[in-house]
CSV table of C-alpha atoms in Angstrom, one decimal:
chain,number,residue,atom,x,y,z
A,1,UNK,CA,-45.0,39.7,37.6
A,2,UNK,CA,-44.5,40.3,33.8
A,3,UNK,CA,-46.0,37.7,31.3
A,4,UNK,CA,-44.1,36.2,28.4
A,5,UNK,CA,-45.2,37.3,24.9
A,6,UNK,CA,-47.9,35.1,23.3
A,7,UNK,CA,-45.8,34.2,20.3
A,8,UNK,CA,-43.0,33.1,22.6
A,9,UNK,CA,-45.3,30.9,24.6
A,10,UNK,CA,-46.7,29.3,21.4
A,11,UNK,CA,-43.3,28.7,19.8
A,12,UNK,CA,-41.5,27.2,22.8
A,13,UNK,CA,-42.9,23.6,22.4
A,14,UNK,CA,-41.4,23.4,18.9
A,15,UNK,CA,-37.9,24.5,19.8
A,16,UNK,CA,-36.6,21.1,21.1
A,17,UNK,CA,-37.6,19.5,17.8
A,18,UNK,CA,-35.8,22.2,15.8
A,19,UNK,CA,-32.6,21.9,18.0
A,20,UNK,CA,-32.6,18.1,18.0
A,21,UNK,CA,-32.7,18.1,14.2
A,22,UNK,CA,-29.9,20.6,13.9
A,23,UNK,CA,-27.9,18.6,16.6
A,24,UNK,CA,-28.2,15.5,14.5
A,25,UNK,CA,-27.3,17.3,11.2
A,26,UNK,CA,-24.2,19.0,12.6
A,27,UNK,CA,-22.3,15.8,13.5
A,28,UNK,CA,-23.3,14.2,10.2
A,29,UNK,CA,-22.1,17.3,8.3
A,30,UNK,CA,-18.8,17.3,10.3
A,31,UNK,CA,-18.3,13.6,9.7
A,32,UNK,CA,-19.0,14.0,6.0
A,33,UNK,CA,-16.6,16.9,6.0
A,34,UNK,CA,-13.8,14.8,7.6
A,35,UNK,CA,-14.4,11.9,5.2
A,36,UNK,CA,-14.2,14.3,2.3
A,37,UNK,CA,-11.0,15.8,3.6
A,38,UNK,CA,-9.6,12.3,4.1
A,39,UNK,CA,-10.6,11.3,0.6
A,40,UNK,CA,-8.8,14.3,-1.1
A,41,UNK,CA,-5.6,12.4,-1.9
A,42,UNK,CA,-7.6,9.6,-3.5
A,43,UNK,CA,-9.7,12.0,-5.4
A,44,UNK,CA,-6.5,13.8,-6.6
A,45,UNK,CA,-5.1,10.4,-7.7
A,46,UNK,CA,-8.1,9.6,-9.7
A,47,UNK,CA,-8.1,13.0,-11.4
A,48,UNK,CA,-4.4,12.8,-12.2
A,49,UNK,CA,-4.8,9.3,-13.7
A,50,UNK,CA,-7.7,10.6,-15.9
A,51,UNK,CA,-5.5,13.5,-17.0
A,52,UNK,CA,-2.6,11.1,-17.7
A,53,UNK,CA,-4.8,8.8,-19.9
A,54,UNK,CA,-6.1,11.8,-21.8
A,55,UNK,CA,-2.5,13.1,-22.4
A,56,UNK,CA,-1.1,9.7,-23.4
A,57,UNK,CA,-3.0,6.6,-24.3
A,58,UNK,CA,0.0,4.4,-23.2
A,59,UNK,CA,-0.5,5.6,-19.6
A,60,UNK,CA,-3.1,3.1,-18.8
A,61,UNK,CA,-1.3,0.2,-20.4
A,62,UNK,CA,-0.8,-2.8,-18.1
A,63,UNK,CA,3.0,-2.8,-18.4
A,64,UNK,CA,3.1,0.9,-17.6
A,65,UNK,CA,0.8,0.6,-14.5
A,66,UNK,CA,3.0,-2.3,-13.2
A,67,UNK,CA,6.1,-0.3,-13.8
A,68,UNK,CA,4.7,2.7,-11.9
A,69,UNK,CA,3.6,0.5,-8.9
A,70,UNK,CA,6.9,-1.4,-8.8
A,71,UNK,CA,8.9,1.8,-8.8
A,72,UNK,CA,6.6,3.2,-6.1
A,73,UNK,CA,7.3,0.2,-3.8
A,74,UNK,CA,10.7,1.5,-2.7
A,75,UNK,CA,9.5,4.9,-1.7
A,76,UNK,CA,6.1,3.7,-0.6
A,77,UNK,CA,7.6,1.2,1.9
A,78,UNK,CA,9.9,3.9,3.4
A,79,UNK,CA,7.0,6.4,3.4
A,80,UNK,CA,5.0,3.9,5.6
A,81,UNK,CA,7.7,4.0,8.2
A,82,UNK,CA,8.2,7.8,7.8
A,83,UNK,CA,4.4,8.1,8.5
A,84,UNK,CA,4.8,6.8,12.0
A,85,UNK,CA,7.8,9.2,12.7
A,86,UNK,CA,6.0,12.2,11.3
A,87,UNK,CA,2.7,11.5,13.1
A,88,UNK,CA,4.8,11.2,16.3
A,89,UNK,CA,6.1,14.7,15.7
A,90,UNK,CA,9.6,13.6,14.4
A,91,UNK,CA,11.3,13.6,11.0
A,92,UNK,CA,14.1,11.7,9.3
A,93,UNK,CA,16.2,13.3,6.6
A,94,UNK,CA,18.7,10.4,6.3
A,95,UNK,CA,16.6,7.6,4.7
A,96,UNK,CA,18.1,8.0,1.2
A,97,UNK,CA,21.7,7.9,2.5
A,98,UNK,CA,20.8,5.1,4.9
A,99,UNK,CA,19.5,3.0,2.0
A,100,UNK,CA,22.6,3.7,0.0
A,101,UNK,CA,24.9,2.6,2.8
A,102,UNK,CA,22.8,-0.5,3.5
A,103,UNK,CA,22.9,-1.4,-0.1
A,104,UNK,CA,26.6,-1.1,-0.4
A,105,UNK,CA,27.3,-3.0,2.9
A,106,UNK,CA,24.9,-5.7,1.9
A,107,UNK,CA,26.6,-6.2,-1.4
A,108,UNK,CA,30.1,-6.3,0.2
A,109,UNK,CA,28.9,-8.8,2.8
A,110,UNK,CA,27.4,-11.1,0.1
A,111,UNK,CA,30.5,-10.9,-2.1
A,112,UNK,CA,32.6,-11.7,1.0
A,113,UNK,CA,30.4,-14.7,2.1
A,114,UNK,CA,30.1,-16.3,-1.4
A,115,UNK,CA,33.4,-18.3,-1.3
A,116,UNK,CA,32.7,-19.5,2.3
A,117,UNK,CA,29.0,-20.4,2.3
A,118,UNK,CA,28.9,-22.0,-1.1
A,119,UNK,CA,25.2,-21.9,-1.8
A,120,UNK,CA,24.1,-18.6,-3.5
A,121,UNK,CA,20.7,-18.9,-2.0
A,122,UNK,CA,22.1,-19.0,1.5
A,123,UNK,CA,24.3,-16.1,0.7
A,124,UNK,CA,21.4,-14.0,-0.6
A,125,UNK,CA,19.2,-14.9,2.4
A,126,UNK,CA,22.0,-13.8,4.7
A,127,UNK,CA,22.3,-10.6,2.8
A,128,UNK,CA,18.6,-9.9,3.1
A,129,UNK,CA,18.6,-10.5,6.9
A,130,UNK,CA,21.7,-8.3,7.3
A,131,UNK,CA,20.1,-5.5,5.3
A,132,UNK,CA,17.0,-5.4,7.5
A,133,UNK,CA,19.1,-5.8,10.7
A,134,UNK,CA,21.3,-2.8,9.6
A,135,UNK,CA,18.2,-0.7,9.1
A,136,UNK,CA,16.9,-1.6,12.6
A,137,UNK,CA,20.3,-0.7,14.2
A,138,UNK,CA,20.4,2.6,12.3
A,139,UNK,CA,16.8,3.4,13.4
A,140,UNK,CA,17.6,2.4,17.0
A,141,UNK,CA,20.7,4.8,16.9
A,142,UNK,CA,18.4,7.6,15.7
A,143,UNK,CA,15.8,6.9,18.4
A,144,UNK,CA,18.4,6.8,21.2
A,145,UNK,CA,20.1,10.0,20.1
A,146,UNK,CA,16.8,11.8,19.8
A,147,UNK,CA,15.3,10.6,23.1
A,148,UNK,CA,18.2,9.8,25.5
A,149,UNK,CA,20.5,12.4,23.9
A,150,UNK,CA,17.8,15.0,23.8
A,151,UNK,CA,18.9,16.1,20.3
A,152,UNK,CA,16.4,17.5,17.7
A,153,UNK,CA,15.4,14.9,15.1
A,154,UNK,CA,16.3,17.4,12.4
A,155,UNK,CA,19.9,17.7,13.7
A,156,UNK,CA,20.4,14.0,14.3
A,157,UNK,CA,19.2,12.8,10.9
A,158,UNK,CA,20.9,15.7,9.1
A,159,UNK,CA,24.2,14.6,10.6
A,160,UNK,CA,23.7,10.9,9.8
A,161,UNK,CA,22.7,11.9,6.3
A,162,UNK,CA,26.2,13.0,5.7
A,163,UNK,CA,27.8,10.2,7.7
A,164,UNK,CA,26.0,7.4,5.8
A,165,UNK,CA,26.7,8.7,2.4
A,166,UNK,CA,30.3,9.6,3.2
A,167,UNK,CA,30.9,6.1,4.6
A,168,UNK,CA,29.4,4.5,1.4
A,169,UNK,CA,31.6,6.7,-0.8
A,170,UNK,CA,34.7,5.6,1.2
A,171,UNK,CA,33.7,1.9,1.0
A,172,UNK,CA,33.2,2.3,-2.8
A,173,UNK,CA,36.4,4.3,-3.1
A,174,UNK,CA,34.3,7.0,-4.9
A,175,UNK,CA,33.0,4.5,-7.5
A,176,UNK,CA,30.4,1.7,-7.4
A,177,UNK,CA,30.1,-1.5,-5.4
A,178,UNK,CA,28.9,-4.3,-7.7
A,179,UNK,CA,27.3,-7.7,-6.8
A,180,UNK,CA,29.0,-10.8,-8.2
A,181,UNK,CA,27.4,-12.3,-11.3
A,182,UNK,CA,26.2,-15.6,-9.8
A,183,UNK,CA,24.7,-13.9,-6.8
A,184,UNK,CA,23.1,-11.3,-9.1
A,185,UNK,CA,21.3,-14.1,-11.0
A,186,UNK,CA,20.1,-15.7,-7.7
A,187,UNK,CA,19.0,-12.4,-6.3
A,188,UNK,CA,17.2,-11.0,-9.4
A,189,UNK,CA,13.8,-12.6,-8.8
A,190,UNK,CA,13.4,-10.5,-5.6
A,191,UNK,CA,12.9,-7.5,-7.9
A,192,UNK,CA,12.2,-9.0,-11.4
A,193,UNK,CA,10.1,-12.0,-10.3
A,194,UNK,CA,6.3,-12.0,-10.4
A,195,UNK,CA,3.4,-14.0,-8.9
A,196,UNK,CA,0.0,-14.2,-10.6
A,197,UNK,CA,1.0,-11.4,-12.9
A,198,UNK,CA,2.1,-9.0,-10.2
A,199,UNK,CA,5.7,-8.1,-9.5
A,200,UNK,CA,7.1,-9.2,-6.2
A,201,UNK,CA,7.8,-5.6,-4.9
A,202,UNK,CA,4.1,-4.8,-5.1
A,203,UNK,CA,3.2,-7.7,-2.8
A,204,UNK,CA,5.9,-6.6,-0.3
A,205,UNK,CA,4.6,-3.0,-0.5
A,206,UNK,CA,1.0,-4.2,0.1
A,207,UNK,CA,2.1,-6.3,3.1
A,208,UNK,CA,4.0,-3.5,4.7
A,209,UNK,CA,1.1,-1.1,4.1
A,210,UNK,CA,-1.5,-3.4,5.6
A,211,UNK,CA,0.8,-4.2,8.6
A,212,UNK,CA,1.4,-0.4,9.1
A,213,UNK,CA,-2.3,0.4,8.9
A,214,UNK,CA,-3.1,-2.3,11.5
A,215,UNK,CA,-0.2,-1.1,13.8
A,216,UNK,CA,-1.3,2.5,13.6
A,217,UNK,CA,-5.1,2.0,13.9
A,218,UNK,CA,-5.5,-1.3,15.7
A,219,UNK,CA,-2.9,-1.2,18.5
A,220,UNK,CA,-2.2,0.7,21.6
A,221,UNK,CA,1.2,1.7,20.2
A,222,UNK,CA,-0.5,3.4,17.2
A,223,UNK,CA,-2.7,5.4,19.6
A,224,UNK,CA,0.3,6.4,21.6
A,225,UNK,CA,2.1,7.6,18.5
A,226,UNK,CA,-0.8,9.9,17.6
A,227,UNK,CA,-1.2,11.1,21.2
A,228,UNK,CA,2.5,12.0,21.4
A,229,UNK,CA,2.4,13.9,18.1
A,230,UNK,CA,-0.7,15.8,19.2
A,231,UNK,CA,0.7,16.9,22.6
A,232,UNK,CA,3.8,15.2,23.9
A,233,UNK,CA,3.5,16.8,27.4
A,234,UNK,CA,0.0,15.6,27.9
A,235,UNK,CA,1.0,12.1,26.7
A,236,UNK,CA,3.7,12.1,29.4
A,237,UNK,CA,1.1,13.1,32.1
A,238,UNK,CA,-1.0,10.3,30.8
A,239,UNK,CA,1.8,7.8,31.7
A,240,UNK,CA,2.7,7.1,28.1
A,241,UNK,CA,6.3,5.9,27.7
A,242,UNK,CA,7.2,8.7,25.2
A,243,UNK,CA,10.8,7.8,24.8
A,244,UNK,CA,10.1,4.1,24.1
A,245,UNK,CA,7.3,4.9,21.6
A,246,UNK,CA,9.6,7.2,19.7
A,247,UNK,CA,12.4,4.7,19.6
A,248,UNK,CA,10.1,2.1,18.3
A,249,UNK,CA,9.0,4.5,15.5
A,250,UNK,CA,12.5,5.1,14.3
A,251,UNK,CA,13.3,1.4,14.5
A,252,UNK,CA,10.2,0.7,12.3
A,253,UNK,CA,11.4,3.3,9.8
A,254,UNK,CA,14.9,1.8,9.8
A,255,UNK,CA,13.4,-1.7,9.2
A,256,UNK,CA,11.3,-0.2,6.3
A,257,UNK,CA,14.4,1.3,4.8
A,258,UNK,CA,16.1,-2.1,5.0
A,259,UNK,CA,13.2,-3.9,3.3
A,260,UNK,CA,13.1,-1.2,0.5
A,261,UNK,CA,16.9,-1.7,0.0
A,262,UNK,CA,16.4,-5.4,-0.2
A,263,UNK,CA,14.1,-4.9,-3.1
A,264,UNK,CA,16.2,-2.2,-4.7
A,265,UNK,CA,19.6,-4.0,-4.8
A,266,UNK,CA,18.8,-6.6,-7.5
A,267,UNK,CA,17.4,-3.9,-9.7
A,268,UNK,CA,20.9,-2.6,-10.6
A,269,UNK,CA,23.1,-5.0,-8.7
A,270,UNK,CA,25.3,-2.2,-7.5
A,271,UNK,CA,25.4,0.7,-5.1
A,272,UNK,CA,27.1,4.1,-5.6
A,273,UNK,CA,27.3,7.5,-3.9
A,274,UNK,CA,24.2,8.5,-6.0
A,275,UNK,CA,22.1,5.6,-4.8
A,276,UNK,CA,18.9,6.7,-2.9
A,277,UNK,CA,19.5,10.3,-3.7
A,278,UNK,CA,16.5,12.5,-2.7
A,279,UNK,CA,14.6,9.5,-1.4
A,280,UNK,CA,14.0,11.4,1.8
A,281,UNK,CA,12.3,14.2,-0.2
A,282,UNK,CA,10.0,11.7,-1.9
A,283,UNK,CA,9.2,9.8,1.3
A,284,UNK,CA,8.3,13.0,3.2
A,285,UNK,CA,6.3,14.3,0.2
A,286,UNK,CA,4.4,11.1,0.0
A,287,UNK,CA,3.5,11.2,3.7
A,288,UNK,CA,2.2,14.8,3.7
A,289,UNK,CA,0.5,14.6,0.3
A,290,UNK,CA,-1.4,11.7,1.8
A,291,UNK,CA,-2.9,13.9,4.4
A,292,UNK,CA,-0.6,13.4,7.4
A,293,UNK,CA,-0.1,16.6,9.3
A,294,UNK,CA,3.6,17.7,9.1
A,295,UNK,CA,3.3,18.9,12.8
A,296,UNK,CA,2.3,15.5,13.9
A,297,UNK,CA,-0.8,14.1,15.7
A,298,UNK,CA,-2.8,12.8,12.8
A,299,UNK,CA,-2.4,10.9,9.6
A,300,UNK,CA,-3.0,7.6,7.9
A,301,UNK,CA,-1.1,4.8,6.3
A,302,UNK,CA,-3.6,4.5,3.5
A,303,UNK,CA,-3.2,8.2,2.7
A,304,UNK,CA,0.5,7.7,2.6
A,305,UNK,CA,0.2,4.9,0.2
A,306,UNK,CA,-2.1,7.0,-2.1
A,307,UNK,CA,0.4,9.9,-1.8
A,308,UNK,CA,3.3,7.7,-2.9
A,309,UNK,CA,1.4,6.4,-5.9
A,310,UNK,CA,0.2,9.9,-6.7
A,311,UNK,CA,3.8,11.3,-6.9
A,312,UNK,CA,4.9,8.3,-9.0
A,313,UNK,CA,2.0,8.8,-11.4
A,314,UNK,CA,2.9,12.6,-11.7
A,315,UNK,CA,6.5,11.7,-12.4
A,316,UNK,CA,5.4,9.0,-15.0
A,317,UNK,CA,3.1,11.4,-16.8
A,318,UNK,CA,5.9,14.0,-17.0
A,319,UNK,CA,8.1,11.3,-18.5
A,320,UNK,CA,5.5,10.1,-21.0
A,321,UNK,CA,4.4,13.6,-22.2
A,322,UNK,CA,7.6,15.6,-21.9
A,323,UNK,CA,5.6,18.5,-20.5
A,324,UNK,CA,8.7,19.5,-18.6
A,325,UNK,CA,12.2,18.1,-18.3
A,326,UNK,CA,12.6,14.9,-16.3
A,327,UNK,CA,15.4,16.7,-14.4
A,328,UNK,CA,12.7,18.9,-12.9
A,329,UNK,CA,10.9,16.0,-11.2
A,330,UNK,CA,12.5,16.8,-7.8
A,331,UNK,CA,11.5,20.5,-8.3
A,332,UNK,CA,7.9,19.4,-8.9
A,333,UNK,CA,8.0,17.3,-5.7
A,334,UNK,CA,9.4,20.2,-3.8
A,335,UNK,CA,6.6,22.5,-5.0
A,336,UNK,CA,4.0,19.9,-4.0
A,337,UNK,CA,5.5,19.7,-0.5
A,338,UNK,CA,5.4,23.5,-0.1
A,339,UNK,CA,1.8,23.7,-1.4
A,340,UNK,CA,0.5,21.0,0.8
A,341,UNK,CA,2.4,22.4,3.9
A,342,UNK,CA,0.8,25.7,3.1
A,343,UNK,CA,-2.7,24.2,2.9
A,344,UNK,CA,-2.0,22.4,6.2
A,345,UNK,CA,-1.0,25.5,8.1
A,346,UNK,CA,-3.0,25.8,11.3
A,347,UNK,CA,-4.0,22.1,11.2
A,348,UNK,CA,-3.0,19.9,14.1
């Protein structure tokens, strides 16, 4: 029988210690790497804010910061809903047109109810409820067409994108639908009001973000959304009600569009065929810039919120510094989407 070399015999008792140390370090390294990847949007936001302050000293002023966060609220709320749809492997291209139609229908409803209900507060509250309800119904229609109708989300929402905006244009007769003066004054605090120095839309945005984060990370529904986006067939084998989860995701997105519209209407007091233009681009950009994988399966609401703020900050810096024309903001967002999608290639 051949004997083992002396050096091998001596070294063998030390091998378990070396392997154990490496085994401990590898998970720690992987965990640190994942945390670093998850923190990239936040790191990017901090760096962009520093650059903005260096380029223009007015960037960090309180009024400008509140203005950026308030304007972020519309897209941010929609992006939270879009986050669930994209993580689940879907997409919605119609949110901007949906918001425009909801805004126009809400204004028409409030103007029609004003002579009958009497109290402007009652009329406005009825309009708010109707706006959210319309968003839920539109989201439910999307979910049913995609799941029960077996139509690709891209096709369904591309079709409704045209339908929603065309119907609004028809209702407005090609012009604008304007809220009556008394109702506009009653409705104004929903956008222009503040509490403890913070505008109302920021509170609503924060509430939607916290609720979305809890729903995604703290409930069975959130885990099902991620499982479906990761591998829909495996999720079906695991007895997950895929159709129901997808429908709920689109309903949530519709409700978020309704809430965002409720905040947007008092800002201008009108709706026109250009209302909500390119909101879908901004919402999708916020989601993927925040680290959510465009193919579905993983993502976070916190990252989506950071992504929405980051895009608004970039737009604000462009406006303050005039580095490029404000008309190219959409081009900048499009470039950001392409770059992030390129960096995400191969990720699941």
